Amino acid sequence: MSTRLERLANKEANEKHAKILTELLQKTHNKHCADCRRKDPRWASWNLGIFICIRCSGIHRSLGTHISKVKSVDLDTWAPDQIESMVHWGNQRANAYWEANLGDRRPEDQLMDKWIRAKYEQKKWVESKQVPDPSVIKVNDTNVDTEMKQTERVEKRNSMRLDYDHYNKTNYTQDKRASLNIGSNVSSSSTAKTDPISATLIPSPKPATFNNSSNKSDKPFKVDMAAFQEQLSKLALGRPSTGLIPRAPEGSEKAWANIIMSSRESTTTSKDY
């Protein structure tokens, strides 16, 4: 069983190793997988001194520990000699040895398994079968930076292409729906039925008016007394109304003639008294 001091020492060592790995991953040539050039590798082959992606890490495991020893940057505990190997090598120096005679050829994704085996198991593109000391390997930073920029440029172009295809597909669907007039009537009717806020905004019908005139005017209504009296006389004689005064309903006891006659009789009676 480890003592408290040993656990504290291990914790400090792990924090120190994690900091070193983080700094190594910030370097330009370590920001991409050493084999497939994918971004943000979080795995490593510590005896080869390279950072790789999770897909290539599975292929490296299949090679056997006599060729590649794989660890996780985030999940595993690192020993001092493993960290030292990563510091001395790195993707730039490792590829300068393992891909010395490769040139500009790059592997296809579906052939990555065979390509990694040819690179590390068969040593197909190395200068010499004996692995040299990493300190004697000459590296060209310009070539590495150029390769990384080309990789980033290809990834950006592919991303733009995907966005362009998505934009065209979306616009095509909208134009097709508009040409077929799909959803316009349905959406408007469904909104009126289901949206209470929209329903409250529907204007209510205007109250009916008794003005039959087609021309609207803000002038006050004037009564023609002569015409009004003529209407009263016609109604008293039982003649039809011409529209100024509506006629009482048929059979009504309060017809205009009865009302007027009764008013005349009451006037005569009052005079007699």
mmCIF file of C-alpha atoms in Angstrom:
data_model
loop_
_atom_site.group_PDB
_atom_site.id
_atom_site.type_symbol
_atom_site.label_atom_id
_atom_site.label_comp_id
_atom_site.label_asym_id
_atom_site.label_seq_id
_atom_site.Cartn_x
_atom_site.Cartn_y
_atom_site.Cartn_z
ATOM 1 C CA MET A 1 0.000 0.000 0.000
ATOM 2 C CA SER A 2 1.322 3.441 -0.950
ATOM 3 C CA THR A 3 1.820 6.059 1.709
ATOM 4 C CA ARG A 4 0.351 9.511 1.730
ATOM 5 C CA LEU A 5 3.663 11.055 0.629
ATOM 6 C CA GLU A 6 3.867 8.668 -2.307
ATOM 7 C CA ARG A 7 0.336 9.531 -3.387
ATOM 8 C CA LEU A 8 1.106 13.246 -3.182
ATOM 9 C CA ALA A 9 4.305 12.738 -5.175
ATOM 10 C CA ASN A 10 2.400 10.771 -7.820
ATOM 11 C CA LYS A 11 -0.253 13.480 -8.004
ATOM 12 C CA GLU A 12 2.375 16.174 -8.523
ATOM 13 C CA ALA A 13 4.112 14.067 -11.159
ATOM 14 C CA ASN A 14 0.852 13.440 -13.011
ATOM 15 C CA GLU A 15 0.016 17.149 -13.016
ATOM 16 C CA LYS A 16 3.511 17.941 -14.318
ATOM 17 C CA HIS A 17 3.225 15.322 -17.088
ATOM 18 C CA ALA A 18 -0.223 16.559 -18.070
ATOM 19 C CA LYS A 19 1.143 20.083 -18.385
ATOM 20 C CA ILE A 20 4.033 18.891 -20.594
ATOM 21 C CA LEU A 21 1.660 16.968 -22.872
ATOM 22 C CA THR A 22 -0.603 20.011 -23.171
ATOM 23 C CA GLU A 23 2.357 22.164 -24.204
ATOM 24 C CA LEU A 24 3.482 19.558 -26.748
ATOM 25 C CA LEU A 25 0.010 19.456 -28.287
ATOM 26 C CA GLN A 26 0.109 23.227 -28.773
ATOM 27 C CA LYS A 27 2.957 22.891 -31.273
ATOM 28 C CA THR A 28 1.955 23.133 -34.912
ATOM 29 C CA HIS A 29 3.172 19.698 -36.029
ATOM 30 C CA ASN A 30 1.399 17.981 -33.069
ATOM 31 C CA LYS A 31 -2.027 19.544 -33.680
ATOM 32 C CA HIS A 32 -2.773 16.927 -36.326
ATOM 33 C CA CYS A 33 -2.588 13.142 -36.287
ATOM 34 C CA ALA A 34 0.850 11.889 -37.362
ATOM 35 C CA ASP A 35 -0.744 9.410 -39.797
ATOM 36 C CA CYS A 36 -4.091 10.638 -41.159
ATOM 37 C CA ARG A 37 -3.578 14.362 -40.361
ATOM 38 C CA ARG A 38 -6.877 14.743 -38.534
ATOM 39 C CA LYS A 39 -7.190 17.628 -36.086
ATOM 40 C CA ASP A 40 -6.867 17.445 -32.303
ATOM 41 C CA PRO A 41 -5.231 14.050 -31.621
ATOM 42 C CA ARG A 42 -5.822 12.860 -28.041
ATOM 43 C CA TRP A 43 -3.877 9.600 -28.171
ATOM 44 C CA ALA A 44 -0.173 8.813 -28.514
ATOM 45 C CA SER A 45 2.259 6.038 -29.334
ATOM 46 C CA TRP A 46 4.858 6.865 -26.704
ATOM 47 C CA ASN A 47 7.648 4.552 -27.957
ATOM 48 C CA LEU A 48 7.292 6.100 -31.443
ATOM 49 C CA GLY A 49 6.878 9.552 -29.916
ATOM 50 C CA ILE A 50 3.840 10.541 -32.002
ATOM 51 C CA PHE A 51 0.366 11.940 -31.323
ATOM 52 C CA ILE A 52 -2.446 10.176 -33.163
ATOM 53 C CA CYS A 53 -6.235 10.270 -33.399
ATOM 54 C CA ILE A 54 -8.538 7.711 -31.836
ATOM 55 C CA ARG A 55 -9.095 5.857 -35.123
ATOM 56 C CA CYS A 56 -5.378 5.470 -35.824
ATOM 57 C CA SER A 57 -4.804 4.500 -32.182
ATOM 58 C CA GLY A 58 -6.940 1.391 -32.756
ATOM 59 C CA ILE A 59 -4.811 0.458 -35.769
ATOM 60 C CA HIS A 60 -1.618 1.014 -33.752
ATOM 61 C CA ARG A 61 -2.913 -1.324 -31.033
ATOM 62 C CA SER A 62 -3.409 -4.028 -33.632
ATOM 63 C CA LEU A 63 0.277 -3.766 -34.604
ATOM 64 C CA GLY A 64 1.320 -5.107 -31.220
ATOM 65 C CA THR A 65 3.267 -3.525 -28.365
ATOM 66 C CA HIS A 66 6.566 -4.585 -29.936
ATOM 67 C CA ILE A 67 5.891 -1.948 -32.625
ATOM 68 C CA SER A 68 3.611 0.660 -31.062
ATOM 69 C CA LYS A 69 2.652 1.296 -27.443
ATOM 70 C CA VAL A 70 -0.513 3.403 -27.224
ATOM 71 C CA LYS A 71 -1.676 5.620 -24.351
ATOM 72 C CA SER A 72 -4.399 8.196 -23.898
ATOM 73 C CA VAL A 73 -3.331 11.785 -23.340
ATOM 74 C CA ASP A 74 -6.260 12.455 -20.999
ATOM 75 C CA LEU A 75 -7.140 9.111 -19.411
ATOM 76 C CA ASP A 76 -3.869 7.290 -18.719
ATOM 77 C CA THR A 77 -1.068 7.860 -16.246
ATOM 78 C CA TRP A 78 2.309 8.628 -17.784
ATOM 79 C CA ALA A 79 5.752 7.625 -16.611
ATOM 80 C CA PRO A 80 8.791 9.949 -16.850
ATOM 81 C CA ASP A 81 10.500 7.884 -19.607
ATOM 82 C CA GLN A 82 7.316 7.974 -21.697
ATOM 83 C CA ILE A 83 7.102 11.743 -21.406
ATOM 84 C CA GLU A 84 10.771 12.006 -22.308
ATOM 85 C CA SER A 85 10.202 10.004 -25.499
ATOM 86 C CA MET A 86 7.357 12.312 -26.545
ATOM 87 C CA VAL A 87 9.500 15.397 -25.904
ATOM 88 C CA HIS A 88 12.446 14.066 -27.928
ATOM 89 C CA TRP A 89 10.389 12.889 -30.876
ATOM 90 C CA GLY A 90 7.053 14.509 -31.712
ATOM 91 C CA ASN A 91 5.182 14.184 -35.011
ATOM 92 C CA GLN A 92 7.633 16.319 -36.952
ATOM 93 C CA ARG A 93 10.805 14.326 -36.206
ATOM 94 C CA ALA A 94 9.009 10.982 -36.321
ATOM 95 C CA ASN A 95 7.557 11.605 -39.787
ATOM 96 C CA ALA A 96 10.927 12.911 -40.968
ATOM 97 C CA TYR A 97 12.210 9.380 -40.346
ATOM 98 C CA TRP A 98 9.175 7.155 -41.082
ATOM 99 C CA GLU A 99 8.083 9.122 -44.186
ATOM 100 C CA ALA A 100 11.525 10.103 -45.491
ATOM 101 C CA ASN A 101 10.908 8.552 -48.948
ATOM 102 C CA LEU A 102 7.154 8.997 -49.075
ATOM 103 C CA GLY A 103 7.082 12.280 -50.966
ATOM 104 C CA ASP A 104 3.716 13.986 -51.441
ATOM 105 C CA ARG A 105 1.685 10.784 -51.518
ATOM 106 C CA ARG A 106 -1.079 10.602 -48.937
ATOM 107 C CA PRO A 107 -3.192 7.548 -47.991
ATOM 108 C CA GLU A 108 -6.913 7.182 -48.563
ATOM 109 C CA ASP A 109 -9.173 6.753 -45.545
ATOM 110 C CA GLN A 110 -10.339 3.279 -46.539
ATOM 111 C CA LEU A 111 -6.704 2.150 -46.879
ATOM 112 C CA MET A 112 -5.421 3.652 -43.608
ATOM 113 C CA ASP A 113 -4.940 0.248 -41.955
ATOM 114 C CA LYS A 114 -2.682 -1.038 -44.732
ATOM 115 C CA TRP A 115 -0.862 2.289 -44.954
ATOM 116 C CA ILE A 116 0.006 2.363 -41.223
ATOM 117 C CA ARG A 117 1.222 -1.231 -41.373
ATOM 118 C CA ALA A 118 3.421 -0.405 -44.343
ATOM 119 C CA LYS A 119 4.757 2.656 -42.541
ATOM 120 C CA TYR A 120 5.687 1.148 -39.154
ATOM 121 C CA GLU A 121 5.633 -2.629 -39.605
ATOM 122 C CA GLN A 122 7.275 -2.895 -43.011
ATOM 123 C CA LYS A 123 9.271 0.359 -42.704
ATOM 124 C CA LYS A 124 8.515 1.018 -46.342
ATOM 125 C CA TRP A 125 9.547 4.693 -46.530
ATOM 126 C CA VAL A 126 12.394 4.985 -43.987
ATOM 127 C CA GLU A 127 15.957 6.002 -44.879
ATOM 128 C CA SER A 128 17.522 3.242 -42.778
ATOM 129 C CA LYS A 129 16.136 0.208 -40.943
ATOM 130 C CA GLN A 130 17.870 1.272 -37.753
ATOM 131 C CA VAL A 131 15.919 3.874 -35.820
ATOM 132 C CA PRO A 132 18.278 6.812 -35.177
ATOM 133 C CA ASP A 133 18.504 9.118 -32.202
ATOM 134 C CA PRO A 134 15.849 11.828 -32.643
ATOM 135 C CA SER A 135 18.358 14.593 -31.915
ATOM 136 C CA VAL A 136 20.272 13.857 -35.163
ATOM 137 C CA ILE A 137 17.219 13.993 -37.398
ATOM 138 C CA LYS A 138 17.023 17.175 -39.406
ATOM 139 C CA VAL A 139 13.587 18.693 -39.790
ATOM 140 C CA ASN A 140 12.337 21.402 -42.114
ATOM 141 C CA ASP A 141 9.803 23.591 -40.342
ATOM 142 C CA THR A 142 8.802 25.262 -43.605
ATOM 143 C CA ASN A 143 7.673 21.992 -45.158
ATOM 144 C CA VAL A 144 5.749 21.011 -42.042
ATOM 145 C CA ASP A 145 3.982 24.359 -41.844
ATOM 146 C CA THR A 146 3.143 24.201 -45.545
ATOM 147 C CA GLU A 147 1.686 20.703 -45.162
ATOM 148 C CA MET A 148 -0.399 21.754 -42.182
ATOM 149 C CA LYS A 149 -1.711 24.795 -44.024
ATOM 150 C CA GLN A 150 -2.642 22.644 -47.006
ATOM 151 C CA THR A 151 -4.466 20.212 -44.721
ATOM 152 C CA GLU A 152 -6.374 23.030 -43.044
ATOM 153 C CA ARG A 153 -7.190 24.522 -46.441
ATOM 154 C CA VAL A 154 -8.628 21.214 -47.669
ATOM 155 C CA GLU A 155 -10.707 20.819 -44.498
ATOM 156 C CA LYS A 156 -12.015 24.367 -44.807
ATOM 157 C CA ARG A 157 -12.915 23.824 -48.463
ATOM 158 C CA ASN A 158 -14.775 20.611 -47.616
ATOM 159 C CA SER A 159 -16.640 22.406 -44.820
ATOM 160 C CA MET A 160 -17.616 25.240 -47.150
ATOM 161 C CA ARG A 161 -18.786 22.706 -49.700
ATOM 162 C CA LEU A 162 -21.040 21.024 -47.139
ATOM 163 C CA ASP A 163 -22.499 24.388 -46.126
ATOM 164 C CA TYR A 164 -23.057 25.281 -49.803
ATOM 165 C CA ASP A 165 -24.850 21.993 -50.497
ATOM 166 C CA HIS A 166 -27.034 22.440 -47.396
ATOM 167 C CA TYR A 167 -27.899 26.012 -48.453
ATOM 168 C CA ASN A 168 -28.871 24.930 -51.964
ATOM 169 C CA LYS A 169 -30.935 22.024 -50.658
ATOM 170 C CA THR A 170 -32.796 24.273 -48.228
ATOM 171 C CA ASN A 171 -33.524 26.927 -50.872
ATOM 172 C CA TYR A 172 -34.643 24.288 -53.360
ATOM 173 C CA THR A 173 -37.123 22.866 -50.862
ATOM 174 C CA GLN A 174 -38.505 26.325 -50.063
ATOM 175 C CA ASP A 175 -38.798 27.266 -53.758
ATOM 176 C CA LYS A 176 -40.473 23.953 -54.535
ATOM 177 C CA ARG A 177 -43.017 24.425 -51.750
ATOM 178 C CA ALA A 178 -43.688 27.979 -52.909
ATOM 179 C CA SER A 179 -44.191 26.876 -56.534
ATOM 180 C CA LEU A 180 -46.670 24.202 -55.467
ATOM 181 C CA ASN A 181 -48.331 26.601 -52.981
ATOM 182 C CA ILE A 182 -47.940 24.035 -50.224
ATOM 183 C CA GLY A 183 -48.616 24.987 -46.649
ATOM 184 C CA SER A 184 -49.663 28.598 -47.233
ATOM 185 C CA ASN A 185 -53.404 28.119 -46.770
ATOM 186 C CA VAL A 186 -52.992 25.472 -44.132
ATOM 187 C CA SER A 187 -50.671 27.572 -42.015
ATOM 188 C CA SER A 188 -52.919 30.615 -42.149
ATOM 189 C CA SER A 189 -56.036 28.682 -41.183
ATOM 190 C CA SER A 190 -54.297 26.709 -38.468
ATOM 191 C CA THR A 191 -52.874 29.883 -36.993
ATOM 192 C CA ALA A 192 -56.313 31.446 -36.792
ATOM 193 C CA LYS A 193 -57.695 28.380 -35.041
ATOM 194 C CA THR A 194 -54.906 27.623 -32.606
ATOM 195 C CA ASP A 195 -53.325 30.971 -31.837
ATOM 196 C CA PRO A 196 -55.435 32.859 -29.249
ATOM 197 C CA ILE A 197 -53.360 36.001 -29.631
ATOM 198 C CA SER A 198 -53.971 36.171 -33.369
ATOM 199 C CA ALA A 199 -57.664 35.522 -32.805
ATOM 200 C CA THR A 200 -57.946 38.537 -30.532
ATOM 201 C CA LEU A 201 -56.443 40.729 -33.225
ATOM 202 C CA ILE A 202 -59.212 39.975 -35.745
ATOM 203 C CA PRO A 203 -61.289 43.172 -36.157
ATOM 204 C CA SER A 204 -64.889 42.862 -35.021
ATOM 205 C CA PRO A 205 -67.674 43.750 -37.495
ATOM 206 C CA LYS A 206 -68.903 47.327 -37.502
ATOM 207 C CA PRO A 207 -72.362 47.981 -36.021
ATOM 208 C CA ALA A 208 -75.164 48.344 -38.531
ATOM 209 C CA THR A 209 -76.363 51.836 -39.359
ATOM 210 C CA PHE A 210 -79.799 53.023 -40.524
ATOM 211 C CA ASN A 211 -78.409 55.443 -43.047
ATOM 212 C CA ASN A 212 -79.213 54.015 -46.471
ATOM 213 C CA SER A 213 -77.307 56.720 -48.283
ATOM 214 C CA SER A 214 -74.337 55.418 -50.342
ATOM 215 C CA ASN A 215 -72.419 58.644 -49.881
ATOM 216 C CA LYS A 216 -70.804 58.947 -46.432
ATOM 217 C CA SER A 217 -70.803 62.404 -44.920
ATOM 218 C CA ASP A 218 -69.867 63.860 -41.571
ATOM 219 C CA LYS A 219 -72.543 66.602 -41.856
ATOM 220 C CA PRO A 220 -75.411 66.492 -39.295
ATOM 221 C CA PHE A 221 -78.726 65.067 -40.448
ATOM 222 C CA LYS A 222 -81.430 67.665 -41.209
ATOM 223 C CA VAL A 223 -85.151 66.894 -41.080
ATOM 224 C CA ASP A 224 -87.384 68.243 -43.836
ATOM 225 C CA MET A 225 -90.465 69.221 -41.844
ATOM 226 C CA ALA A 226 -92.654 69.701 -44.914
ATOM 227 C CA ALA A 227 -91.933 66.189 -46.156
ATOM 228 C CA PHE A 228 -92.385 64.823 -42.655
ATOM 229 C CA GLN A 229 -95.852 66.378 -42.352
ATOM 230 C CA GLU A 230 -96.797 65.097 -45.814
ATOM 231 C CA GLN A 231 -95.834 61.592 -44.715
ATOM 232 C CA LEU A 232 -97.956 61.908 -41.614
ATOM 233 C CA SER A 233 -100.958 62.940 -43.697
ATOM 234 C CA LYS A 234 -100.541 59.986 -46.070
ATOM 235 C CA LEU A 235 -100.166 57.579 -43.218
ATOM 236 C CA ALA A 236 -103.299 59.029 -41.574
ATOM 237 C CA LEU A 237 -105.247 58.220 -44.733
ATOM 238 C CA GLY A 238 -103.856 54.686 -44.844
ATOM 239 C CA ARG A 239 -101.558 55.269 -47.796
ATOM 240 C CA PRO A 240 -98.147 53.544 -48.057
ATOM 241 C CA SER A 241 -95.068 55.308 -46.754
ATOM 242 C CA THR A 242 -92.387 56.497 -49.171
ATOM 243 C CA GLY A 243 -89.567 55.708 -46.734
ATOM 244 C CA LEU A 244 -89.192 58.712 -44.465
ATOM 245 C CA ILE A 245 -91.464 57.252 -41.781
ATOM 246 C CA PRO A 246 -91.712 53.460 -41.607
ATOM 247 C CA ARG A 247 -95.227 52.055 -41.716
ATOM 248 C CA ALA A 248 -96.574 50.196 -38.727
ATOM 249 C CA PRO A 249 -96.857 46.382 -39.025
ATOM 250 C CA GLU A 250 -99.969 44.926 -40.654
ATOM 251 C CA GLY A 251 -102.821 44.415 -38.203
ATOM 252 C CA SER A 252 -101.210 46.524 -35.542
ATOM 253 C CA GLU A 253 -103.564 48.378 -33.265
ATOM 254 C CA LYS A 254 -101.067 51.206 -33.123
ATOM 255 C CA ALA A 255 -101.134 52.047 -36.809
ATOM 256 C CA TRP A 256 -100.274 55.597 -37.724
ATOM 257 C CA ALA A 257 -103.889 56.260 -38.770
ATOM 258 C CA ASN A 258 -105.301 55.102 -35.414
ATOM 259 C CA ILE A 259 -102.722 57.082 -33.491
ATOM 260 C CA ILE A 260 -103.333 60.276 -35.481
ATOM 261 C CA MET A 261 -107.123 59.906 -35.427
ATOM 262 C CA SER A 262 -107.138 59.267 -31.720
ATOM 263 C CA SER A 263 -104.968 62.302 -31.177
ATOM 264 C CA ARG A 264 -107.377 64.429 -33.259
ATOM 265 C CA GLU A 265 -110.389 63.158 -31.326
ATOM 266 C CA SER A 266 -108.738 63.955 -28.019
ATOM 267 C CA THR A 267 -107.936 67.458 -29.289
ATOM 268 C CA THR A 268 -111.573 68.058 -30.405
ATOM 269 C CA THR A 269 -112.934 66.809 -27.098
ATOM 270 C CA SER A 270 -110.686 69.087 -25.161
ATOM 271 C CA LYS A 271 -111.843 72.056 -27.252
ATOM 272 C CA ASP A 272 -115.498 71.210 -26.597
ATOM 273 C CA TYR A 273 -114.886 71.432 -22.889
#
